Structure formats: C-alpha cells, structure tokens
Coordinates of C-alpha atoms in Angstrom, one line a residue:
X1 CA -83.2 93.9 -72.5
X2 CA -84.5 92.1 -75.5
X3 CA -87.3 93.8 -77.5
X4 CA -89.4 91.8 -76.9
X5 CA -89.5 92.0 -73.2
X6 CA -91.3 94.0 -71.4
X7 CA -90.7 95.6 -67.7
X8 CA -94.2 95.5 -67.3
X9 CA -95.4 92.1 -67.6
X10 CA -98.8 92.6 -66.4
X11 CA -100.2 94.7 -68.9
X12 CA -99.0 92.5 -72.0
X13 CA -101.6 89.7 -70.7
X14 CA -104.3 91.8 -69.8
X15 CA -103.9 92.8 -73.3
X16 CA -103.9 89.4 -74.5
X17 CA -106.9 88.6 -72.4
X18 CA -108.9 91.2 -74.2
X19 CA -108.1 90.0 -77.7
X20 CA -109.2 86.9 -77.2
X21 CA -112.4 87.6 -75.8
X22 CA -115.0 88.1 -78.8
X23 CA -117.4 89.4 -77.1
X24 CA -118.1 92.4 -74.8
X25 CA -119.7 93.7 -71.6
X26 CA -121.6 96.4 -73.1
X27 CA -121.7 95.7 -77.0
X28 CA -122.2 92.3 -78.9
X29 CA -120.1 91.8 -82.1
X30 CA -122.6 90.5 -83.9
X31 CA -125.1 94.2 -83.0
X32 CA -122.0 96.3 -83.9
X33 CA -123.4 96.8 -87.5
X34 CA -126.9 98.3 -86.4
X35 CA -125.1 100.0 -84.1
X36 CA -122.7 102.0 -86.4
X37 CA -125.6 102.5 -89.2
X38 CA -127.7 104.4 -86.7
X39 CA -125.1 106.3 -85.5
X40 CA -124.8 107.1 -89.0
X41 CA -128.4 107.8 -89.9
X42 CA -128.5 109.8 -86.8
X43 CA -126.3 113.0 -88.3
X44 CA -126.4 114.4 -91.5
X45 CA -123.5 113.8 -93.8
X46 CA -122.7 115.3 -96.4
X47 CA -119.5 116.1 -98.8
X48 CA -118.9 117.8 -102.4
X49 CA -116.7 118.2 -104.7
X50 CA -115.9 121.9 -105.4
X51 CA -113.3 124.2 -107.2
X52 CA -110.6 125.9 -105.7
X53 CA -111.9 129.1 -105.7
X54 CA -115.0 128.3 -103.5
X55 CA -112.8 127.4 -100.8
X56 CA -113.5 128.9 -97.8
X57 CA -110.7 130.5 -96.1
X58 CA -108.2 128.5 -98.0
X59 CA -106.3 130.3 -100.9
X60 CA -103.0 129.8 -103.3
X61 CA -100.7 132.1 -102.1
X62 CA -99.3 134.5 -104.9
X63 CA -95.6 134.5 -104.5
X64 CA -95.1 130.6 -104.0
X65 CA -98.8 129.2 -105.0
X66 CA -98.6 127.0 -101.7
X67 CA -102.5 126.2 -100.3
X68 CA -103.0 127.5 -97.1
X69 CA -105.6 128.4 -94.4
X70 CA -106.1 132.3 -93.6
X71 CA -105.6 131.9 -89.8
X72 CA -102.3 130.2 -90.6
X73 CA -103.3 127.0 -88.9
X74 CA -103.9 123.1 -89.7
X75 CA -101.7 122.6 -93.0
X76 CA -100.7 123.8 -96.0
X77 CA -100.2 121.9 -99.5
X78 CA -96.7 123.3 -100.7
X79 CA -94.2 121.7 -103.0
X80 CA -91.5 119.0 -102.0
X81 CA -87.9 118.3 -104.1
X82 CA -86.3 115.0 -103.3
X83 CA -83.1 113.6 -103.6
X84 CA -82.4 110.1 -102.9
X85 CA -79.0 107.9 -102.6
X86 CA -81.2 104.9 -102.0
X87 CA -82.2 102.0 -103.7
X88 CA -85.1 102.3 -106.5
X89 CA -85.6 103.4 -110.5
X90 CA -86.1 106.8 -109.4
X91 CA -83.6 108.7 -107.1
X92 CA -84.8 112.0 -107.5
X93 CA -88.3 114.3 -108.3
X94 CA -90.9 116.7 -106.9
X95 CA -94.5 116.7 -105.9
X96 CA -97.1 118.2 -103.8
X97 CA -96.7 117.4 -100.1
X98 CA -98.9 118.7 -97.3
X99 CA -97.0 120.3 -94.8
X100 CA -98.1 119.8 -90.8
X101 CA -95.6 120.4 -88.5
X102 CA -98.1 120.2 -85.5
X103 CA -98.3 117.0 -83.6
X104 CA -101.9 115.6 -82.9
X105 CA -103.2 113.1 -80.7
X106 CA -104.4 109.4 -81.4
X107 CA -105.6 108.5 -78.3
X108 CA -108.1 105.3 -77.1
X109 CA -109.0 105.6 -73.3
X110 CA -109.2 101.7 -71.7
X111 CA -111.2 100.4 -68.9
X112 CA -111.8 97.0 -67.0
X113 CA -115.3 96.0 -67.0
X114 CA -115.5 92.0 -65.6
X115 CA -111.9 91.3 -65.6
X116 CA -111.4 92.1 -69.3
X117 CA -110.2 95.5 -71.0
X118 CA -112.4 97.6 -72.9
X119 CA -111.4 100.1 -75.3
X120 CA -113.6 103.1 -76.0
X121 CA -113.8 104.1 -79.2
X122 CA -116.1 106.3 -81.7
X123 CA -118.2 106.5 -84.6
X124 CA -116.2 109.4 -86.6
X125 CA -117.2 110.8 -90.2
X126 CA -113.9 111.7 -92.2
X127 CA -114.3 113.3 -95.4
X128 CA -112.2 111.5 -97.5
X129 CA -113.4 107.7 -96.4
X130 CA -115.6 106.3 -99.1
X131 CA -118.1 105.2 -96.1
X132 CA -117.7 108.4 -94.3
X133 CA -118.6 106.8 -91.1
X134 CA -115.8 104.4 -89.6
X135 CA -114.7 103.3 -86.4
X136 CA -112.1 105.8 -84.5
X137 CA -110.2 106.7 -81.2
X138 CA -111.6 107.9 -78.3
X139 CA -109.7 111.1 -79.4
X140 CA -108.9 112.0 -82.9
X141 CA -107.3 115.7 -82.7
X142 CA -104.8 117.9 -84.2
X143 CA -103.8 120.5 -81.9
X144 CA -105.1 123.2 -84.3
X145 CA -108.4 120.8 -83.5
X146 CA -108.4 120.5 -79.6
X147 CA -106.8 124.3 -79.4
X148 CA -110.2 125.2 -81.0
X149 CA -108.6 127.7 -83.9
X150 CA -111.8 126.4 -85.7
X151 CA -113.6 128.0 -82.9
X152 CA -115.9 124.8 -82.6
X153 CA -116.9 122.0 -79.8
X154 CA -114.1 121.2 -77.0
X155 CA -112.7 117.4 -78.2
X156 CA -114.8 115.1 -75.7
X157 CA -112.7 112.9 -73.5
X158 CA -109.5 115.1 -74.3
X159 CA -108.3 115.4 -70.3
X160 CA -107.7 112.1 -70.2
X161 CA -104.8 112.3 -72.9
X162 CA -103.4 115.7 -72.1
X163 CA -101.9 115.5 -69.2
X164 CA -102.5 111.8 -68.2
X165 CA -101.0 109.6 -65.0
X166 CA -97.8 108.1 -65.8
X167 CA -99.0 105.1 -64.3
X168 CA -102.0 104.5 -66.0
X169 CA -100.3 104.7 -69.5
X170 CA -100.6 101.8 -71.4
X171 CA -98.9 102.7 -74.3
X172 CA -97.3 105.8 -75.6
X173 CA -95.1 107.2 -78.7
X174 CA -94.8 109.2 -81.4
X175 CA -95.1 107.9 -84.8
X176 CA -95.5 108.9 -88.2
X177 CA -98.1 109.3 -90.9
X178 CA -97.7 108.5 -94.7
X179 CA -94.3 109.7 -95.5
X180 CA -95.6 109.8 -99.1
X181 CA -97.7 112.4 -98.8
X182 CA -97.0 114.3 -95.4
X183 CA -93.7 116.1 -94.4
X184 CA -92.0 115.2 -91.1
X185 CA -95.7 114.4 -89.5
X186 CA -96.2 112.9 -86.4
X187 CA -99.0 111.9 -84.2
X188 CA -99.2 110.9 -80.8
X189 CA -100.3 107.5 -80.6
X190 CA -101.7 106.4 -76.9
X191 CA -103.8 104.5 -74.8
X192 CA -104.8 105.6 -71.4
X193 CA -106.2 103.5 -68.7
X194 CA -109.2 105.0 -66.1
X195 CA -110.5 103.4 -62.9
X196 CA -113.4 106.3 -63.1
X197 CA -116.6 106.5 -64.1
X198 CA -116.4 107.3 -67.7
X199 CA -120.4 109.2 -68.8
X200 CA -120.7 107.6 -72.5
X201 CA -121.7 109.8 -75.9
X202 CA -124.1 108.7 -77.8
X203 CA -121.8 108.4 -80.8
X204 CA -118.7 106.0 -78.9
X205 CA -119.0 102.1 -77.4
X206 CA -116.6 100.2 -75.7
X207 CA -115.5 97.2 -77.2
X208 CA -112.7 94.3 -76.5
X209 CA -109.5 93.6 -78.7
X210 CA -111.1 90.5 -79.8
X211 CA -114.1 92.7 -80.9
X212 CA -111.9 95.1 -82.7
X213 CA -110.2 92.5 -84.0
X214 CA -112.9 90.9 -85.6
X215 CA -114.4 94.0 -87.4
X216 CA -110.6 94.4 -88.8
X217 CA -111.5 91.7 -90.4
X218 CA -113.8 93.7 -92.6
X219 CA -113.9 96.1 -95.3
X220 CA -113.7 99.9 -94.2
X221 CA -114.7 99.9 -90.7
X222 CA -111.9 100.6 -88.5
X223 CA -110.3 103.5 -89.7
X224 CA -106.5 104.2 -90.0
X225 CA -105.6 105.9 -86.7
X226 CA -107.5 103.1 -84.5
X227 CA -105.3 100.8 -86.2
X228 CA -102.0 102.5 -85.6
X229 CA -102.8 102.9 -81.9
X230 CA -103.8 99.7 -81.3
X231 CA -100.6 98.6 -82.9
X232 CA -98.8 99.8 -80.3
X233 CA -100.9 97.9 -78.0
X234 CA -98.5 95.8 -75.7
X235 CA -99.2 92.2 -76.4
X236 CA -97.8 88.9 -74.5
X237 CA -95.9 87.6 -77.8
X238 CA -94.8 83.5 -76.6
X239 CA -92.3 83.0 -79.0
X240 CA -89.5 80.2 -79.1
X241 CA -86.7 82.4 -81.1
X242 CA -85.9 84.4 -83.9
X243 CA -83.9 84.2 -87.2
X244 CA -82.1 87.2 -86.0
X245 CA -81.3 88.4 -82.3
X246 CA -82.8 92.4 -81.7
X247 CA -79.2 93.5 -81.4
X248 CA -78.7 91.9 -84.8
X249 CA -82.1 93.4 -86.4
X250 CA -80.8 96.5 -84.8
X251 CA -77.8 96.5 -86.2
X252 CA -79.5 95.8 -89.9
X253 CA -81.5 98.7 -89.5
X254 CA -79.5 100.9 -88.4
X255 CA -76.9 100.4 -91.6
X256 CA -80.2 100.8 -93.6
X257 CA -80.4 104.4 -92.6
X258 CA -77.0 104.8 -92.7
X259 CA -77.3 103.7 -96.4
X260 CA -80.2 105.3 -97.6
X261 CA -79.8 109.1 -97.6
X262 CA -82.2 111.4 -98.5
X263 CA -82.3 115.1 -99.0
X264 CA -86.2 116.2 -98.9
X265 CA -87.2 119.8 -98.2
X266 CA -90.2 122.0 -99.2
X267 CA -90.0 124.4 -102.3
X268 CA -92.8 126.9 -104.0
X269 CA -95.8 124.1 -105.2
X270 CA -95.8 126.7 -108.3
X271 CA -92.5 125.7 -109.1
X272 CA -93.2 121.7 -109.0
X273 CA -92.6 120.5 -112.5
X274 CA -94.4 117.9 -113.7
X275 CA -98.2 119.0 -112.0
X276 CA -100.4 120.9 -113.5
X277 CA -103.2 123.4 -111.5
X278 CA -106.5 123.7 -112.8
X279 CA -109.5 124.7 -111.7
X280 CA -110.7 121.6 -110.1
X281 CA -107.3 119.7 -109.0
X282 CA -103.8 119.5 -109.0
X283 CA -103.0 117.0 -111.5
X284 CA -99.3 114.8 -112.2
X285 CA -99.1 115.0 -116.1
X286 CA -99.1 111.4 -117.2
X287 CA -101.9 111.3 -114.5
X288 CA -99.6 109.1 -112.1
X289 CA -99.9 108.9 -108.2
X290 CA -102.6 111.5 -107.0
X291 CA -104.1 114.7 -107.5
X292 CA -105.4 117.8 -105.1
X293 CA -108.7 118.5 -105.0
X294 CA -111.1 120.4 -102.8
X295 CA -114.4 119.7 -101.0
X296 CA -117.2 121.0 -99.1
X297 CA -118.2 119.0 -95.7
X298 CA -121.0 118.7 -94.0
X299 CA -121.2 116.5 -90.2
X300 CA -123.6 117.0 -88.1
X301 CA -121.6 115.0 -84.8
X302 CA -118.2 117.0 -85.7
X303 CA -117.2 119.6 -83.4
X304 CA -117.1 122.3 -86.3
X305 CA -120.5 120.9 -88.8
X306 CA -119.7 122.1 -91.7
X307 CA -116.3 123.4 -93.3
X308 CA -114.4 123.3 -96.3
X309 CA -110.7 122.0 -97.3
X310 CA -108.6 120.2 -99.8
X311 CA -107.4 116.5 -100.2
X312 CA -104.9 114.4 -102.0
X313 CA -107.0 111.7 -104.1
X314 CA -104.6 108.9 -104.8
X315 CA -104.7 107.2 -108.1
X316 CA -105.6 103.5 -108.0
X317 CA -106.2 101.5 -104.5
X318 CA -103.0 100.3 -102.5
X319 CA -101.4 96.8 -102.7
X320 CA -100.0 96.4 -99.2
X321 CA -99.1 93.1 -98.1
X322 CA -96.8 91.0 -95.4
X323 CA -95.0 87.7 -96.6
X324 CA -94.5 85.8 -93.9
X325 CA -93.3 81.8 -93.3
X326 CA -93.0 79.4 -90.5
X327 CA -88.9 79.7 -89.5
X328 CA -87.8 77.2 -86.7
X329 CA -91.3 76.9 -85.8
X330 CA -91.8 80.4 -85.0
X331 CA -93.7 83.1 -87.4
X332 CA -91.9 85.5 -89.5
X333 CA -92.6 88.7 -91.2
X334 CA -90.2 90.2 -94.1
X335 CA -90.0 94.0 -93.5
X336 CA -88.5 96.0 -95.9
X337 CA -86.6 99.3 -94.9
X338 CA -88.5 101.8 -96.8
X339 CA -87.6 105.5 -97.6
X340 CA -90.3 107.7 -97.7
X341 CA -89.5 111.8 -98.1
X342 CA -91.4 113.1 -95.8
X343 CA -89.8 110.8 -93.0
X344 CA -88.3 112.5 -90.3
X345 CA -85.6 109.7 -90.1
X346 CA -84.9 108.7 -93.9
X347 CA -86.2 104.9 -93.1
X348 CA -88.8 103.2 -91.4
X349 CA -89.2 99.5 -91.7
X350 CA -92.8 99.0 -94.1
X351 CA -94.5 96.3 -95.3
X352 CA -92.7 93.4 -97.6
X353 CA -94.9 95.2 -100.4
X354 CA -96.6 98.6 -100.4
X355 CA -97.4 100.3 -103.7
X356 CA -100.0 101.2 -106.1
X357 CA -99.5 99.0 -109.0
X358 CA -100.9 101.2 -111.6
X359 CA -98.1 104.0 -110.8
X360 CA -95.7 100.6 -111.5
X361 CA -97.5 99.1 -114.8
X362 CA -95.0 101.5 -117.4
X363 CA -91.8 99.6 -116.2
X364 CA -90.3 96.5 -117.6
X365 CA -90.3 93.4 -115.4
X366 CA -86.4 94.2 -114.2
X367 CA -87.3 97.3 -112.7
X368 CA -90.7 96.6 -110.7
X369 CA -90.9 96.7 -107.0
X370 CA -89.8 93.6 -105.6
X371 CA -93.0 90.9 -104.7
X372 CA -94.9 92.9 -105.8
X373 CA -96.3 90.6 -108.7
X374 CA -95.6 87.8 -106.0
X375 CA -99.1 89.5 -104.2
X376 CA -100.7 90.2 -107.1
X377 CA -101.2 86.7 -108.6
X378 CA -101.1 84.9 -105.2
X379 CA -103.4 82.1 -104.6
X380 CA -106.1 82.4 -102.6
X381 CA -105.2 79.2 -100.2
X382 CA -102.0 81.4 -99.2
X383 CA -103.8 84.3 -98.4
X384 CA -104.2 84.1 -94.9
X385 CA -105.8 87.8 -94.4
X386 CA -107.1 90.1 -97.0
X387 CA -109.5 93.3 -96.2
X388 CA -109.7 97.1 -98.0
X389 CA -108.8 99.8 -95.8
X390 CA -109.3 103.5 -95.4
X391 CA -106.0 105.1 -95.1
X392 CA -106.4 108.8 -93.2
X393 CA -109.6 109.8 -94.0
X394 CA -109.0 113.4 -92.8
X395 CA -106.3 114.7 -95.4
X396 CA -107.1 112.1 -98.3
X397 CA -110.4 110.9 -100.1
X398 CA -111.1 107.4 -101.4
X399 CA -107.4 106.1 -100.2
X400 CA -107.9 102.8 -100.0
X401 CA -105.1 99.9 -99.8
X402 CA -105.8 96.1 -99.7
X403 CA -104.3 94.5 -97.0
X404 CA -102.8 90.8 -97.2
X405 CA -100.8 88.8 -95.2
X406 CA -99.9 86.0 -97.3
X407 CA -97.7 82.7 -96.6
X408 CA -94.6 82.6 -98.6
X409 CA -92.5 79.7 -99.9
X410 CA -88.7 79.4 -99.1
X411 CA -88.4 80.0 -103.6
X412 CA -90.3 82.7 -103.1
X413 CA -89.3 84.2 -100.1
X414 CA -85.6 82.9 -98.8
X415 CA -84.4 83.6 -95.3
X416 CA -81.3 85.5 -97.3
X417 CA -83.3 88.3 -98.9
X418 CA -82.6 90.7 -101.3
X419 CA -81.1 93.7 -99.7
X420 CA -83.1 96.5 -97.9
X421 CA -85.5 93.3 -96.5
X422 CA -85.4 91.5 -93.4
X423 CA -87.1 88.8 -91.2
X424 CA -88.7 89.8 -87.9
X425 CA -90.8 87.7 -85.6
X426 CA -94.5 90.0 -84.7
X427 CA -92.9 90.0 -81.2
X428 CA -89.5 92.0 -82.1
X429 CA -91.9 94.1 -84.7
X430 CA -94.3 95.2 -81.8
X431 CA -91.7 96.0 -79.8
X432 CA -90.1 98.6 -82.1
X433 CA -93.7 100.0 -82.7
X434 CA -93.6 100.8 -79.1
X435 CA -90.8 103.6 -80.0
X436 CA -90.9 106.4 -82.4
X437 CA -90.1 106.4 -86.1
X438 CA -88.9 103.0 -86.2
X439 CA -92.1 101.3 -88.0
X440 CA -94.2 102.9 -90.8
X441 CA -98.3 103.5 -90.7
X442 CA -98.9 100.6 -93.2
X443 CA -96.8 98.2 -91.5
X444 CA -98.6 99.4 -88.0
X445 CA -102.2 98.5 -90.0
X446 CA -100.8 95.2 -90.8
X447 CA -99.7 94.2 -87.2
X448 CA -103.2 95.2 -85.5
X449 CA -104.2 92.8 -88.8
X450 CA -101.9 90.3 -87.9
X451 CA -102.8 90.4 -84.1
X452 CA -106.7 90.1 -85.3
X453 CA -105.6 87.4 -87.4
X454 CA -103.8 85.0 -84.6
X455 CA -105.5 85.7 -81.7
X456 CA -105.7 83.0 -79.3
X457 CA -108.7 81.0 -77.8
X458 CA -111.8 83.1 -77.0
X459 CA -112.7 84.4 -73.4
X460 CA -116.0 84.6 -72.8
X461 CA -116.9 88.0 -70.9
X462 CA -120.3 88.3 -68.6
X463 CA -122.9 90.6 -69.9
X464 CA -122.8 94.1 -68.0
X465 CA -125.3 93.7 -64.9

C-alpha cells in the first residue's frame, strides 16, 4: 500500500468536505472573535510570576536538585546529558529537560451536522500563552489530569476518548511533543466521531475544517495541541506523483536514523554545567535557549482554579518554516530529518527550518543552520503563509514560533539536497503523521497550516434549523 492510500476512502472526503466549507452550522467565522472574548471575559484569569520557594507543593529535591511535585505526579524538571553522532556544530551538552513519562490525551470529538463535519472544540486558558485564552481540543488531559491527582473537576467529554468504538475513530496515534525540551513524551492524538446527542458547555463550539482553518490563519488562536490533532486528520490528497516513491522516502528515513545516533538520558539538574539556579529561574550562562521559572495561576473555567507550577521560558520567538516548490506539477515540501534528545526514536522528520535565531547569531556564516537565513531575508511575494503561534502553553510561557511556508527557487532549494533533507509531497507527509514518531510537533503545525492554506473551493453549509 502506498502512503498515501488509505483503506478507508470515505472518511478522507468527508474530511475534505469540511475544510472547504468556511462556514458552519452552529458558529459563523466571522462571530468567532466575540465569541472567544466573552468566553474570556466570562472567567477570571490570572498568572504571576513568583520565586521558587513560593511554590506550592513543588520543591528542589536535596540529593539531585531535580523540581518535582510532592504527590509524585505530573512532571519533574531534572537534568539531561546528550551525546550526538549526528550532524551539527555541537555533538554533545546538558540542560534542563522536563521529564513526563505519562501519556496524555489530545482528543477532538467530530459530528455531522447538514452533511458536513464539525469538530468540537474549546476555549482553554494555558498559563504560558501570551493570550492565555486560545482555541483547544475537545479534551486536553494528562492522565495525572483526567485521574484527578489534583483532586479537581472530572475532564468533560472524556468518555468519548477513553475507551472509544473502533469504528467511529477517525484518526488515532501517538506522537511526540518538543523533543527539545521534553524527554521521551508522547501524547495521544485523536479524533472520535459520535452519532449522539452531544449537551454543549458553555466554554466549547463546533466549528468546520474550513473554519479552523481560517483562524490558523491568525496570530495565537489555535493553540498547539489542536493543531497536532488536526494534523493527523485524514485528508483526500489528489496528487499526480512524487519526486520519490514512499518505499524510497522510507528507505531515506530509515538510513537517517540509522545515521544519527544519540545517547540522551537524565542526570541530577544540580549537576548540569553550564545553568545557573537563582532565586527566580534557572538560567544558561551566556543567557542562550531558555530559562526555568515559576508561576502562580489563576482560571476560573479549569478543572482545578487556581494552582502553582514551573515553566521553561524560551529565549527569543521561533523561526519555523517549510520551503516548498512546484516538482512535475505536483507540490513539494523539504523535510529535514531532525534529532531532538528527548525523542524516543533519535529522528523525526521536522520542518526545512526550525530554530531560534538568536541562539544561532554567535556562529560564523559556515556553521549556521542550513536555510535558515534563506527565511529570514525572504521576500514577502514568496511567502505564501506566515502567522505567530503558541507552542504548548501548559509546560512553556511566551513560546512563540513564526510559521512560514515559503516558495523556494531550484538555486535555492535543489531537488538534490544537502544531506539529512528530503522532498515529500503533503500527501506522503500526512500519511506518515497518521503513525507514531515519524513526524515532529512543528512539522505537524505546519501541515494543519498547509492544509488551511490550500484548501479547495468553499461549501456552503445551511444554518442549524
């Protein structure tokens, strides 16, 4: 089977369907705006910066001064010592890394209202997005979250994703989150189809793929684990070839991993050379990358209101881009196979460009990332989609990357690459996002981008009633 086929042929068009219809049955696009600010000014938000030590229930431990939670649940910051045979300036160092070996669930529960798909999703406050309030899943939960160790509100909608009907999944895999920053974390990324009667909260609205698709389109409003869910949506890709076969890409990537080793594990963060504790944040020394800090939270619509916990604050905002061209008249997308220490394989395929220039600017021109300048200075007539974007709002504050998908020359950009990069039609890319570990969370924000970006004529869908 080709990856881009799919044994289910049904549900890639009714997919299609619903991202091209820009409009809803329950929620005009245009209204979404009002909607989301009174949701906002409906709950109280609130969050602080605080030191360490007014942490509640969080502590350094004494022995290995790793951050954890007393009841021994949701994560703990620890230190992380990385080796890498793989290609790069630097092949080996240490950081802080936060440490989460429970797997959560991304989840967005879909319905047909007129003949179209809907896809119910909510108005969550995260901590560490700049705008707080931002367009989620239907379900958003760590299992230390829907277990209730916080001893707060049940998840709403969770029995729908728990132990759902085979046969209404839509789409399903594991897939991991910034291997950065996290160690060996995973989420569960799904979306669940219901015939039922679904009551509706106050703070969630069902919207199209087309509708979706157009607030993608703008800054901060769909947050980071909508967009790697509906990433793995199945869509009906019409595509005339490919500069490579899948069991050619295969093939590539599986020499990548083959080449690339990497030998990650967690040590004492009081042993981390390099970082600095204070009494505020954890600090790199030439004030590089990102820092620890800690906050108090207040949200009034959370299922626990008011908590406290600490973040990674990265330094600088993201460059994260796609170069794409036009290859025997089909669409192309240059991946690069990135290694990331906290992977649980040692490479996923990422975006053509994904770094934050600033941690970049000390090296000479010879040793910067590839394209990355490329993005930097390109010309706004090639950009064909720009937008700022939360990354996970919920273990990092003010991470925000800016997007791009922008059209490359064959100077620029030749079909032979430079090694470690390929070409992939969107078609063979969202077909290895339907399986686990293969594609990386910024690449999965850039193909629910993509997908916003190319979607077909509009269908016009009834008013409800």
């Amino acid at each position: 089977m080709k990856l881009s086929e799919r044994a289910d042929t049904a549900t890639p068009v009714r997919m299609s369907r619903s991202a091209r219809a820009r409009q809803g049955a329950m929620l005009r696009t245009e209204d979404f705006a009002a909607w989301l600010a009174a949701r906002g000014a409906a709950h109280a938000f609130r969050v602080d910066r605080i030191p360490f030590d007014e942490l509640r229930g969080w502590s350094f431990e004494r022995e290995t001064g790793n951050l954890g939670h007393s009841s021994g649940r949701f994560f703990t910051v620890e230190g992380l010592r990385v080796e890498a045979a793989a290609d790069g300036p630097v092949t080996a160092w240490q950081q802080p890394v936060i440490r989460q070996p429970e797997v959560g669930i991304l989840g967005i529960l879909a319905k047909e209202f007129d003949g179209v798909l809907h896809f119910l999703m909510q108005a969550k406050m995260e901590p560490g997005n700049r705008n707080l309030l931002q367009l989620s899943p239907t379900v958003q939960a760590t299992r230390s979250n829907y277990t209730k160790a916080h001893k707060g509100a049940d998840v709403k909608y969770l029995e729908h994703f728990v132990r759902p009907d085979p046969e209404r999944v839509l789409a399903d895999a594991l897939q991991s989150e910034h291997g950065s920053w996290f160690f060996r974390k995973s989420n569960r990324n799904m979306i669940v189809e219901t015939r039922a009667d679904v009551p509706l909260d106050d703070d969630f609205c069902w919207l199209t793929l087309g509708q979706i698709g157009e607030l993608l389109l703008r800054d901060n409003v769909v947050n980071m684990d909508s967009r790697t869910v509906l990433a793995c949506a199945p869509l009906d890709h019409d595509e005339a070839g490919a500069l490579h076969s899948d069991t050619g890409l295969l093939s590539w990537f599986t020499g990548e991993r083959a080449r690339n080793r990497v030998r990650a594990e967690c040590v004492p963060l009081a042993r981390v050379p390099g970082w600095t504790r204070g009494r505020m944040s954890i600090d790199h020394d030439e004030g590089r990358y990102f820092r620890v800090v800690a906050v108090s939270v207040q949200a009034g619509n959370r299922e626990v209101t008011s908590w406290t916990q600490p973040l990674f604050e990265p330094v600088g905002t993201g460059v994260t881009a796609f170069l794409t061209r036009t290859i025997g008249g089909v669409g192309h997308l240059l991946m690069h196979a990135r290694v990331e220490a906290g992977f649980v394989k040692p490479v996923e395929l990422g975006p053509t460009v994904q770094y934050t220039p600033g941690n970049y600017a000390h090296l000479p021109a010879g040793e910067r990332p590839p394209f990355l300048d490329l993005v930097l200075r390109a010309d706004r007539s090639r950009i064909r989609y720009e937008a700022l974007h939360s990354e996970e709002g919920g273990r990092f504050i003010n991470a925000e990357s800016r997007y791009l998908i922008v059209e490359a020359t064959e100077e620029e950009a030749p079909l032979d690459p430079p090694p470690g990069y390929v070409w992939v039609t969107p078609g063979q890319l969202s077909a290895l996002v339907r399986h686990e570990h293969y594609v990386n969370v910024q690449a999965r924000t850039l193909i629910a981008c993509y997908h916003a970006m190319t979607a077909g004529a509009p269908v016009p869908v009834p008013a409800a009633g």
